[in-house]
């Protein structure tokens, strides 16, 4: 496998924010998830839930509700504003004040033409969804209490709204409330304590399903306004509900961390009568489940423990496939760690600031597996706070450690660093080219003389760096017509090639000597999650969300023989069944045949000189090889050398001294920082 001196870094104290809301679009098969810091993530459910886009949050931008209107995404929060997002440029497109105080809930009709917003002042406000904006239409009848939840009837003519102690049904055309459904207070609950209807569903047969703070899931007849059935599922709160497309299954999320499934099943032998029956209980969270989405094949849940859990419904998927894998998504599917390979520095990206650390050093050498004595401890050199209210969306540090840059949705900042063993200074480059307004990715060349930045419509800006200033050199634009953002950007070590991958699954390669588009890699159906250019062969390695690996020769403009052989034989089933994407690829400079890559739980070296593993071969064979005599190991070896002794692996990078940097963030450290499960039934004033 090779021998490396390993810096095992565990002081990146990044804690993800809680999941506050999710929304699933069956039209686009995209899942949107909003976190407590205002960030919104968009995942592709048809591509192994790869996180295609991240729209950073900002100060005072907490999101309470999300919804899709066709291909357009809207959110609302307790700041009283409604936001539509620009998914191409990964930023808010515009914000509209609802003029009803804090907004607790919102939803669109099935046609995506109207938006209903539930407000603190007791009104449901109706907005028309126009081509480039939303426009206020009218208020439905004002109620005495805040509107906490709402759901459209599939016909678009009625809305059910959850409040304190009751559910109201509104006629959308007249704006009048037609029914009042009084919700019982829980067994043993003080009669003076109000029941909060946290979530409602309105089904096509006019059934209304509600979840409340007394721990009940109740089924109502929306035509007569009468209660049909009550299910007591928890002693605490039922916080979220979601229904399948065919309305045969309903799921409920509780403050105990459980998700309860109800199915509409026959209650008698003749199968004439059906009823809502509690069938399954899932326990995948340690804290409140605040958000739910019911896809055709899975239950998606999120909450206070920061994890987005995709739980497949085994009666809807084929066993032993990627679709049947339980996924827990905590960290972004992109790097939050930058490495200055020549200077031995690490850059950690947080939403509101950056930290620059110098790696520690050790004495001498040891045997494989031994811990070396630390001669110099890691040292935090700089903590740089972001300017303005927008959170940081991307950052980079140059290989020499002399430049640092970050971007928000509204601006880019570039800094010059000067450091030695004892001192460090930082100065901002005040004049930046106008082309550097807002970017999605930043990357420095290997000689630290150029900065590459991905901009709008998949374009890439090239900036030259000179001491304390910079100038615009060129802007690369491809001809495919894609407007999707670039999410991966990498340059070759020899300074000749630049590769950019966008969420339309395209990879464009530019010639930095001739300053023009060199080629476009044949488009594969799954989105690339990591790319790298080999320093000696000029081959592009790409790993995709479905775990497939390709090697494309930039000189020959075709897939290499090794790549064709890999695709012909096929990857090992245990490799393709993995549920986390590879997020980084690099190479071993002392052995050109070694490709180094990792995902959140696995570190792997692919040795291209060894035979590929067949389907019946033992894939995870490192312990087996270790037990064999040295003479027999080569007979049992294959190309994939995998180590799985990691928790939440965030970065693996190779320094110029051939030492390996491994950055981890144990999940237990995150959970220990969370508050006890929230079971408060009253609102904070």
XYZ file of C-alpha atoms in Angstrom:
685
model
C 0.000 0.000 0.000
C 2.921 2.315 0.651
C 4.266 3.956 3.776
C 3.355 7.497 4.824
C 3.927 9.636 7.856
C 0.355 10.574 8.789
C -0.858 13.798 10.410
C -4.153 12.671 11.950
C -5.991 15.964 12.456
C -8.956 16.071 14.843
C -9.104 19.744 15.762
C -11.397 20.928 12.932
C -14.259 21.821 15.250
C -16.954 22.107 12.569
C -20.514 21.408 13.730
C -23.281 21.231 11.098
C -26.538 23.067 11.746
C -29.827 21.369 12.550
C -32.169 20.461 9.697
C -35.275 22.669 9.902
C -37.255 21.816 6.756
C -37.198 19.567 3.695
C -39.184 19.602 0.445
C -39.227 16.971 -2.298
C -40.014 17.697 -5.952
C -41.281 14.628 -7.804
C -41.054 16.533 -11.059
C -37.287 17.060 -10.843
C -36.482 14.327 -8.275
C -34.687 16.944 -6.180
C -34.746 17.139 -2.393
C -34.222 20.556 -0.778
C -33.111 20.747 2.854
C -32.873 23.910 4.955
C -30.638 24.179 8.003
C -30.881 26.361 11.084
C -28.147 28.740 9.867
C -30.205 29.562 6.756
C -28.246 27.347 4.345
C -30.250 25.409 1.745
C -28.967 22.191 0.156
C -30.305 20.575 -3.031
C -29.796 16.818 -3.421
C -30.527 14.625 -6.436
C -32.575 11.646 -5.217
C -32.123 9.833 -8.542
C -28.313 10.107 -8.269
C -27.747 8.537 -4.846
C -28.780 11.749 -3.057
C -25.675 13.594 -4.180
C -25.599 17.144 -2.845
C -25.576 19.111 -6.102
C -25.942 22.617 -4.740
C -25.452 24.495 -1.472
C -26.883 27.992 -1.032
C -25.101 29.504 1.995
C -27.071 31.068 4.806
C -26.594 34.385 6.527
C -27.230 36.350 9.688
C -30.942 36.332 10.575
C -31.884 33.989 7.719
C -33.296 31.012 9.647
C -35.679 29.015 7.433
C -38.888 27.543 8.870
C -40.478 26.169 5.696
C -39.556 25.132 2.147
C -41.616 24.306 -0.932
C -41.184 23.691 -4.657
C -43.297 25.368 -7.333
C -42.362 23.371 -10.404
C -38.606 23.856 -10.752
C -38.582 26.929 -8.494
C -37.702 26.804 -4.801
C -39.190 29.061 -2.098
C -38.551 29.433 1.614
C -39.913 31.470 4.501
C -38.877 32.133 8.087
C -39.522 33.944 11.318
C -38.030 37.142 9.891
C -41.337 37.491 8.010
C -39.804 37.202 4.547
C -40.402 34.902 1.575
C -37.340 34.051 -0.527
C -37.017 32.545 -3.982
C -33.637 31.001 -4.829
C -31.520 31.305 -7.946
C -30.452 27.673 -8.278
C -28.107 28.352 -11.193
C -26.021 30.888 -9.260
C -26.675 29.347 -5.809
C -27.947 32.482 -4.128
C -31.256 34.108 -3.098
C -32.928 35.613 -6.183
C -35.175 38.044 -4.298
C -36.923 38.486 -0.970
C -40.490 39.663 -0.338
C -41.941 40.769 2.999
C -45.143 38.855 3.780
C -46.403 41.711 6.005
C -47.892 39.274 8.480
C -45.133 38.992 11.048
C -43.100 35.778 11.364
C -43.934 33.159 8.723
C -44.383 29.632 10.129
C -45.392 27.670 7.035
C -45.891 27.879 3.282
C -46.976 25.638 0.419
C -47.965 25.692 -3.245
C -50.869 24.128 -5.073
C -50.182 21.112 -7.307
C -50.051 23.338 -10.387
C -47.360 25.559 -8.830
C -49.325 28.704 -9.659
C -50.258 29.883 -6.153
C -48.317 30.164 -2.914
C -50.038 30.094 0.495
C -48.193 31.521 3.517
C -49.182 31.043 7.172
C -48.317 34.028 9.372
C -48.072 35.087 12.992
C -50.946 37.576 12.635
C -53.470 34.775 11.963
C -53.727 35.204 8.192
C -53.114 32.841 5.323
C -51.718 35.083 2.600
C -52.109 34.092 -1.054
C -49.481 34.945 -3.679
C -49.575 34.367 -7.435
C -46.429 32.703 -8.790
C -45.516 34.721 -11.879
C -42.729 34.087 -14.365
C -40.074 36.124 -12.592
C -41.564 36.953 -9.185
C -44.482 36.404 -6.803
C -47.318 38.881 -6.348
C -49.665 39.260 -3.387
C -53.242 38.317 -4.246
C -55.349 38.334 -1.064
C -55.725 37.263 2.566
C -57.959 34.432 3.664
C -60.165 35.064 6.713
C -58.033 36.279 9.617
C -57.950 33.978 12.666
C -57.249 34.804 16.310
C -54.060 32.717 16.566
C -50.953 32.175 14.486
C -51.089 29.841 11.478
C -48.521 27.134 12.234
C -49.065 24.633 9.416
C -51.044 24.319 6.204
C -51.732 21.914 3.365
C -53.445 22.317 -0.004
C -56.147 19.951 -1.205
C -54.919 18.380 -4.496
C -57.765 20.152 -6.338
C -56.308 23.531 -5.328
C -59.698 24.774 -4.110
C -59.269 24.200 -0.341
C -56.570 24.719 2.297
C -56.332 23.103 5.743
C -54.466 25.207 8.327
C -53.217 24.094 11.755
C -53.423 26.482 14.711
C -53.639 26.372 18.498
C -56.302 23.829 19.538
C -57.900 23.677 16.083
C -57.690 23.160 12.330
C -59.414 25.502 9.905
C -60.461 24.581 6.356
C -60.587 27.508 3.926
C -62.245 27.930 0.554
C -59.493 29.457 -1.594
C -61.850 31.221 -4.014
C -64.017 32.972 -1.419
C -61.362 33.200 1.297
C -63.888 32.045 3.919
C -63.312 29.406 6.605
C -65.789 26.564 5.941
C -64.991 24.179 8.821
C -63.490 24.326 12.294
C -61.970 21.077 13.612
C -61.367 21.225 17.375
C -58.332 19.231 18.522
C -58.593 17.435 21.860
C -56.001 18.078 24.507
C -53.902 15.033 25.397
C -54.665 12.491 28.110
C -53.413 13.720 31.453
C -52.518 17.114 30.030
C -53.441 20.250 31.937
C -56.621 21.718 30.507
C -55.010 25.149 30.522
C -52.240 24.069 28.143
C -52.952 24.684 24.488
C -52.366 21.991 21.900
C -50.175 23.055 18.995
C -51.071 21.577 15.589
C -47.563 21.342 14.206
C -48.424 19.701 10.889
C -51.417 18.900 8.658
C -52.047 16.929 5.465
C -55.036 17.308 3.127
C -55.696 14.198 1.022
C -57.653 13.928 -2.215
C -60.622 12.131 -0.556
C -60.915 15.133 1.814
C -59.262 13.287 4.688
C -57.268 15.624 6.952
C -54.356 14.197 8.980
C -52.890 16.244 11.831
C -49.920 15.947 14.204
C -49.856 17.913 17.464
C -47.969 18.723 20.643
C -49.996 16.193 22.654
C -48.317 13.361 20.748
C -51.355 12.504 18.617
C -51.773 11.733 14.929
C -55.447 12.298 14.150
C -57.498 11.459 11.068
C -60.439 13.747 10.211
C -63.263 13.792 7.699
C -62.743 17.134 5.977
C -66.235 17.170 4.459
C -68.096 16.905 7.763
C -65.390 18.243 10.092
C -65.571 15.156 12.347
C -62.807 13.133 13.971
C -62.417 9.622 12.521
C -59.492 8.142 14.470
C -56.775 9.086 16.974
C -53.341 7.454 17.215
C -51.299 8.299 20.330
C -47.733 7.809 19.107
C -45.611 9.616 21.717
C -45.764 11.342 25.095
C -44.246 14.411 23.520
C -44.723 16.281 20.216
C -45.524 15.108 16.702
C -43.604 17.745 14.772
C -43.890 16.781 11.093
C -46.041 14.782 8.665
C -45.618 13.686 5.062
C -47.654 11.561 2.645
C -46.718 9.332 -0.294
C -47.774 10.281 -3.805
C -50.464 7.565 -3.968
C -51.699 8.589 -0.481
C -51.398 5.040 0.842
C -48.725 5.883 3.424
C -48.262 8.683 5.964
C -45.176 9.246 8.132
C -44.922 11.238 11.361
C -41.770 12.646 13.021
C -41.630 13.054 16.798
C -39.525 14.906 19.349
C -38.285 11.514 20.617
C -36.310 11.066 17.399
C -38.653 8.432 15.945
C -40.468 8.307 12.607
C -43.781 6.421 12.642
C -45.386 5.071 9.471
C -49.146 4.640 8.932
C -50.595 2.769 5.972
C -54.092 2.741 4.520
C -54.899 -0.976 4.754
C -57.892 -3.298 4.694
C -59.191 -3.899 8.196
C -61.336 -6.924 7.378
C -61.058 -10.180 5.461
C -63.290 -9.029 2.606
C -60.939 -6.075 2.012
C -63.866 -3.723 1.470
C -63.164 -1.380 4.363
C -59.813 0.327 4.813
C -58.349 2.204 7.744
C -55.162 4.017 8.719
C -53.017 1.469 10.589
C -49.724 2.082 12.389
C -47.227 -0.288 10.740
C -43.589 0.717 11.375
C -41.451 2.785 13.714
C -37.972 3.943 12.694
C -35.392 5.232 15.176
C -32.539 6.951 13.315
C -32.269 10.227 15.236
C -31.157 11.159 18.739
C -33.162 14.405 18.896
C -36.297 16.034 17.457
C -37.348 15.088 13.920
C -38.317 18.485 12.514
C -38.607 17.702 8.800
C -39.959 14.822 6.697
C -40.349 13.903 3.033
C -41.989 10.748 1.667
C -40.508 9.766 -1.701
C -41.657 6.812 -3.783
C -39.061 4.499 -2.252
C -37.795 6.091 0.969
C -38.480 8.165 4.057
C -36.246 11.250 4.361
C -35.987 12.794 7.827
C -33.943 15.525 9.472
C -33.794 17.363 12.754
C -31.790 18.635 15.681
C -29.041 16.005 15.466
C -27.943 17.605 12.139
C -28.281 14.369 10.164
C -30.355 14.020 7.016
C -31.411 10.351 7.027
C -32.659 8.517 3.922
C -34.412 5.366 5.117
C -35.420 3.073 2.204
C -38.776 1.317 2.375
C -37.702 -2.265 1.763
C -41.068 -3.225 0.247
C -40.438 -0.569 -2.449
C -36.800 -1.262 -3.403
C -34.705 -4.207 -4.525
C -32.513 -5.674 -1.788
C -28.697 -5.424 -1.868
C -28.686 -2.396 -4.162
C -27.593 1.208 -3.717
C -31.247 2.199 -3.479
C -31.671 -0.106 -0.457
C -28.828 1.518 1.499
C -29.555 3.557 4.625
C -27.906 6.968 4.175
C -26.984 9.451 6.893
C -25.855 12.783 5.433
C -24.219 15.103 7.966
C -21.353 16.890 6.241
C -21.422 18.650 2.854
C -20.437 16.627 -0.223
C -17.652 19.125 -0.867
C -14.396 19.977 0.856
C -14.336 22.400 3.792
C -10.567 21.960 4.230
C -7.814 23.545 2.130
C -4.181 22.456 2.256
C -1.022 24.440 1.490
C 1.098 21.440 0.461
C 4.428 23.247 0.339
C 3.956 25.233 3.566
C 2.291 22.579 5.744
C -0.768 24.754 6.461
C -4.455 23.841 6.736
C -7.379 26.175 6.033
C -10.661 25.308 7.786
C -13.885 26.821 6.440
C -16.728 27.660 8.838
C -19.899 29.527 7.844
C -18.809 32.747 9.554
C -15.006 32.565 9.647
C -11.833 30.840 8.422
C -9.056 29.297 10.507
C -5.476 28.849 9.275
C -3.422 26.238 11.147
C 0.200 25.150 10.962
C 0.625 21.378 11.223
C 2.664 19.906 14.042
C 5.935 18.035 13.675
C 7.363 14.845 15.159
C 10.702 13.313 16.091
C 12.316 10.670 13.927
C 10.740 7.601 12.371
C 8.862 4.640 13.754
C 7.396 1.301 12.805
C 4.136 1.104 10.803
C 1.172 1.795 13.080
C 3.197 3.503 15.827
C 2.420 7.000 17.104
C 5.364 9.367 16.799
C 6.382 11.748 19.567
C 5.138 15.277 18.865
C 8.008 17.776 18.721
C 5.881 20.789 17.794
C 2.148 21.003 18.402
C -0.303 22.271 15.761
C -0.788 26.027 15.984
C -3.671 28.268 14.976
C -2.124 31.162 13.059
C -5.163 33.184 11.956
C -8.887 33.365 12.543
C -10.441 35.505 9.810
C -14.048 36.641 10.218
C -16.169 37.112 7.109
C -17.373 40.598 6.203
C -21.083 41.343 5.889
C -24.073 39.166 6.703
C -23.605 36.437 4.065
C -21.953 33.182 5.072
C -18.828 31.876 3.330
C -19.573 29.619 0.353
C -16.027 28.653 -0.723
C -12.389 29.287 0.187
C -8.840 28.332 -0.822
C -5.230 28.698 0.306
C -2.330 28.669 -2.181
C 0.168 25.746 -2.091
C 2.961 28.082 -0.957
C 0.800 29.455 1.850
C 1.202 33.028 0.579
C -2.359 33.661 -0.632
C -5.802 33.115 0.894
C -9.183 33.787 -0.676
C -12.848 33.288 0.154
C -16.202 34.147 -1.395
C -19.745 34.848 -0.241
C -22.760 35.177 -2.535
C -22.098 38.912 -2.815
C -18.312 39.390 -2.822
C -14.828 37.855 -3.110
C -11.911 38.642 -0.798
C -8.221 37.988 -1.461
C -5.427 38.247 1.125
C -1.626 38.171 0.991
C 0.053 36.134 3.751
C 3.627 36.400 4.958
C 4.839 33.981 7.598
C 7.911 32.355 9.120
C 8.427 30.145 12.162
C 7.504 32.875 14.630
C 5.484 35.593 12.889
C 2.628 35.926 10.423
C 1.074 38.958 8.756
C -1.995 39.294 6.561
C -2.993 42.109 4.220
C -6.056 42.419 2.025
C -5.752 42.964 -1.720
C -8.067 45.945 -2.087
C -8.512 46.064 -5.867
C -9.946 42.946 -7.452
C -10.973 42.525 -11.103
C -14.650 43.245 -11.725
C -15.009 39.662 -13.041
C -14.533 38.439 -9.444
C -17.934 39.497 -8.145
C -19.382 36.271 -6.811
C -18.028 32.776 -7.393
C -18.904 29.189 -6.452
C -15.408 27.626 -6.412
C -11.845 28.885 -5.858
C -8.576 27.120 -6.718
C -4.908 28.218 -6.854
C -2.386 26.955 -9.394
C 0.419 24.695 -8.118
C 2.988 27.509 -8.443
C 0.624 29.956 -6.645
C 0.840 32.435 -9.540
C -2.813 32.210 -10.604
C -6.238 32.032 -9.000
C -9.095 30.224 -10.764
C -12.695 31.069 -9.886
C -15.904 29.551 -11.247
C -18.517 32.170 -12.052
C -21.994 32.306 -13.608
C -23.099 29.984 -16.438
C -20.213 27.552 -15.769
C -17.576 30.127 -16.792
C -14.131 30.127 -15.148
C -12.181 33.340 -14.434
C -8.341 33.276 -14.451
C -6.602 35.889 -12.287
C -2.840 36.525 -12.241
C -1.218 37.143 -8.834
C 1.746 39.468 -8.292
C 3.032 40.311 -4.811
C 0.239 42.519 -3.462
C -2.006 42.882 -6.498
C -3.853 40.839 -9.108
C -5.208 41.254 -12.628
C -7.732 39.509 -14.855
C -6.073 37.283 -17.470
C -8.882 35.389 -19.153
C -12.412 34.001 -18.787
C -13.100 30.489 -20.060
C -16.544 29.719 -21.470
C -17.683 26.399 -22.891
C -20.135 25.940 -25.767
C -22.470 23.296 -24.339
C -25.171 25.773 -23.353
C -25.327 24.572 -19.737
C -26.071 27.254 -17.152
C -25.528 24.980 -14.137
C -22.859 25.957 -11.584
C -19.344 24.526 -11.479
C -18.945 22.478 -8.312
C -15.470 20.995 -8.954
C -12.378 22.903 -10.119
C -8.852 21.480 -10.370
C -5.577 22.403 -12.146
C -2.690 20.126 -13.119
C 0.620 20.361 -11.255
C 2.489 21.300 -14.461
C 0.256 24.341 -14.962
C -1.050 23.257 -18.367
C -4.566 21.962 -17.698
C -7.633 23.198 -15.858
C -10.710 20.974 -15.426
C -14.157 22.205 -14.361
C -17.175 19.985 -13.621
C -20.751 21.264 -13.381
C -23.980 19.736 -12.066
C -25.143 18.937 -15.604
C -22.550 16.107 -15.390
C -20.221 17.926 -17.795
C -16.422 18.106 -17.385
C -14.676 20.765 -19.498
C -10.877 20.827 -19.793
C -9.050 24.066 -20.692
C -5.512 24.550 -22.019
C -3.844 27.158 -19.797
C -0.961 27.702 -22.235
C -3.187 28.428 -25.235
C -5.990 29.892 -23.083
C -8.790 28.005 -24.828
C -11.113 25.044 -24.401
C -9.127 21.845 -24.999
C -11.897 19.214 -24.854
C -15.069 18.086 -23.135
C -15.064 14.660 -21.500
C -17.894 12.420 -22.801
C -20.877 13.100 -20.546
C -21.754 10.328 -18.106
C -25.247 10.114 -16.610
C -24.124 10.470 -12.973
C -22.699 13.685 -11.542
C -18.929 13.785 -10.851
C -18.151 14.068 -7.135
C -14.342 14.315 -7.372
C -11.843 14.974 -10.182
C -8.041 15.191 -10.427
C -5.362 15.409 -13.138
C -2.434 12.993 -12.960
C 0.879 14.915 -12.629
C 2.854 12.695 -15.033
C 0.394 11.102 -17.471
C -1.985 14.105 -17.864
C -4.958 11.780 -17.401
C -8.135 13.032 -15.766
C -9.552 10.790 -13.042
C -13.250 11.318 -12.311
C -15.373 9.582 -9.657
C -19.153 9.870 -9.877
C -22.133 9.743 -7.539
C -22.912 6.155 -8.577
C -19.311 5.254 -7.521
C -18.072 4.675 -11.109
C -14.457 5.625 -11.870
C -13.131 6.847 -15.235
C -9.663 7.761 -16.520
C -9.579 10.068 -19.550
C -6.353 10.886 -21.399
C -6.155 14.633 -22.052
C -3.422 14.115 -24.645
C -5.271 11.454 -26.639
C -8.760 12.824 -25.834
C -10.073 9.334 -25.116
C -10.562 6.966 -22.198
C -7.416 5.053 -21.262
C -6.952 1.315 -21.626
C -7.137 0.918 -17.820
C -10.475 2.780 -17.768
C -11.902 0.608 -20.548
C -10.760 -2.528 -18.763
C -12.362 -1.322 -15.528
C -15.692 -0.606 -17.234
C -15.637 -3.936 -19.082
C -14.963 -5.965 -15.936
C -17.167 -3.789 -13.740
C -16.478 -2.486 -10.257
C -16.831 -4.795 -7.278
C -20.447 -4.942 -5.932
C -19.314 -3.871 -2.449
C -17.716 -0.785 -4.004
C -20.815 0.283 -5.985
C -23.164 -0.401 -3.031
C -21.402 2.220 -0.884
C -23.761 5.026 0.116
C -21.330 7.963 0.488
C -19.672 9.762 -2.453
C -15.925 10.044 -2.988
C -15.086 13.684 -2.274
C -11.359 13.911 -3.044
C -8.807 12.338 -5.413
C -5.029 12.800 -5.420
C -1.895 10.899 -6.455
C 1.253 9.473 -4.879
C 4.216 11.353 -6.385
C 6.617 8.506 -5.494
C 4.466 5.933 -7.306
C 2.602 7.156 -10.420
C 0.422 4.008 -10.450
C -1.234 4.954 -7.136
C -4.551 6.857 -7.092
C -5.530 8.054 -3.601
C -9.191 8.785 -2.848
C -11.612 8.873 0.067
C -15.227 9.319 1.097
C -16.593 10.076 4.562
C -15.792 6.659 6.056
C -13.193 5.100 3.736
C -9.647 5.774 2.548
C -8.470 3.926 -0.568
C -5.340 3.578 -2.699
C -5.961 2.172 -6.172
C -2.818 0.537 -7.570
C -3.198 0.507 -11.353
C -0.343 -2.002 -11.694
C -2.324 -4.725 -9.894
C -5.239 -6.783 -11.263
C -8.762 -5.466 -10.725
C -10.914 -7.322 -8.167
C -13.583 -9.624 -9.572
C -17.086 -9.887 -8.129
C -16.218 -12.982 -6.047
C -12.942 -11.528 -4.751
C -12.695 -10.374 -1.136
C -12.673 -6.573 -1.557
C -11.757 -5.549 1.994
C -8.726 -7.829 2.207
C -6.129 -5.783 4.101
C -6.383 -7.803 7.320
C -6.214 -11.045 5.325
C -3.058 -9.912 3.515
C -1.449 -8.872 6.783
C -1.858 -12.398 8.158
C -0.187 -14.009 5.117
C 3.556 -14.488 4.595
C 5.126 -11.777 2.422
C 5.777 -14.258 -0.395
C 2.063 -15.131 -0.700
C 0.614 -11.622 -0.503
C 1.139 -10.762 -4.167
C -0.981 -13.763 -5.217
C -3.971 -12.485 -3.218
C -3.493 -8.753 -3.882
C -5.731 -6.625 -6.089
C -5.841 -2.959 -7.095
C -8.154 -1.616 -4.352
C -6.414 -1.124 -0.984
C -9.094 0.084 1.416
C -8.965 1.265 5.027
C -12.266 1.853 6.864
C -11.021 2.828 10.349
C -12.335 6.387 10.138
C -15.266 8.463 11.387
C -16.381 11.314 9.158
C -13.261 11.726 7.052
C -13.253 15.316 5.754
C -9.938 15.597 3.944
C -6.966 13.493 2.862
C -4.092 15.409 1.281
C -0.475 14.584 0.439
C 2.154 17.186 1.354
C 5.317 17.840 -0.644
C 7.374 15.962 1.989
C 5.257 12.858 1.181
C 3.463 12.946 4.529
C -0.285 12.388 4.576
C -2.787 14.755 6.201
C -5.987 13.087 7.396
C -8.701 15.389 8.797
C -11.514 13.748 10.784
C -14.571 14.974 12.690
C -15.996 12.266 14.992
C -19.814 12.276 15.114
C -19.897 11.736 18.883
C -18.087 15.059 19.337
C -20.899 16.735 17.420
C -23.721 15.044 19.337
C -22.118 15.949 22.670
C -22.449 19.647 21.752
C -26.183 19.438 21.065
C -28.773 20.317 23.718
C -30.927 17.663 25.334
C -33.920 16.646 23.175
C -36.327 19.564 23.004
C -39.702 18.661 24.497
C -40.978 22.144 25.246
C -44.577 22.673 24.198
C -44.800 26.419 24.691
C -43.390 29.094 22.444
C -40.465 31.239 23.419
C -41.547 34.832 23.870
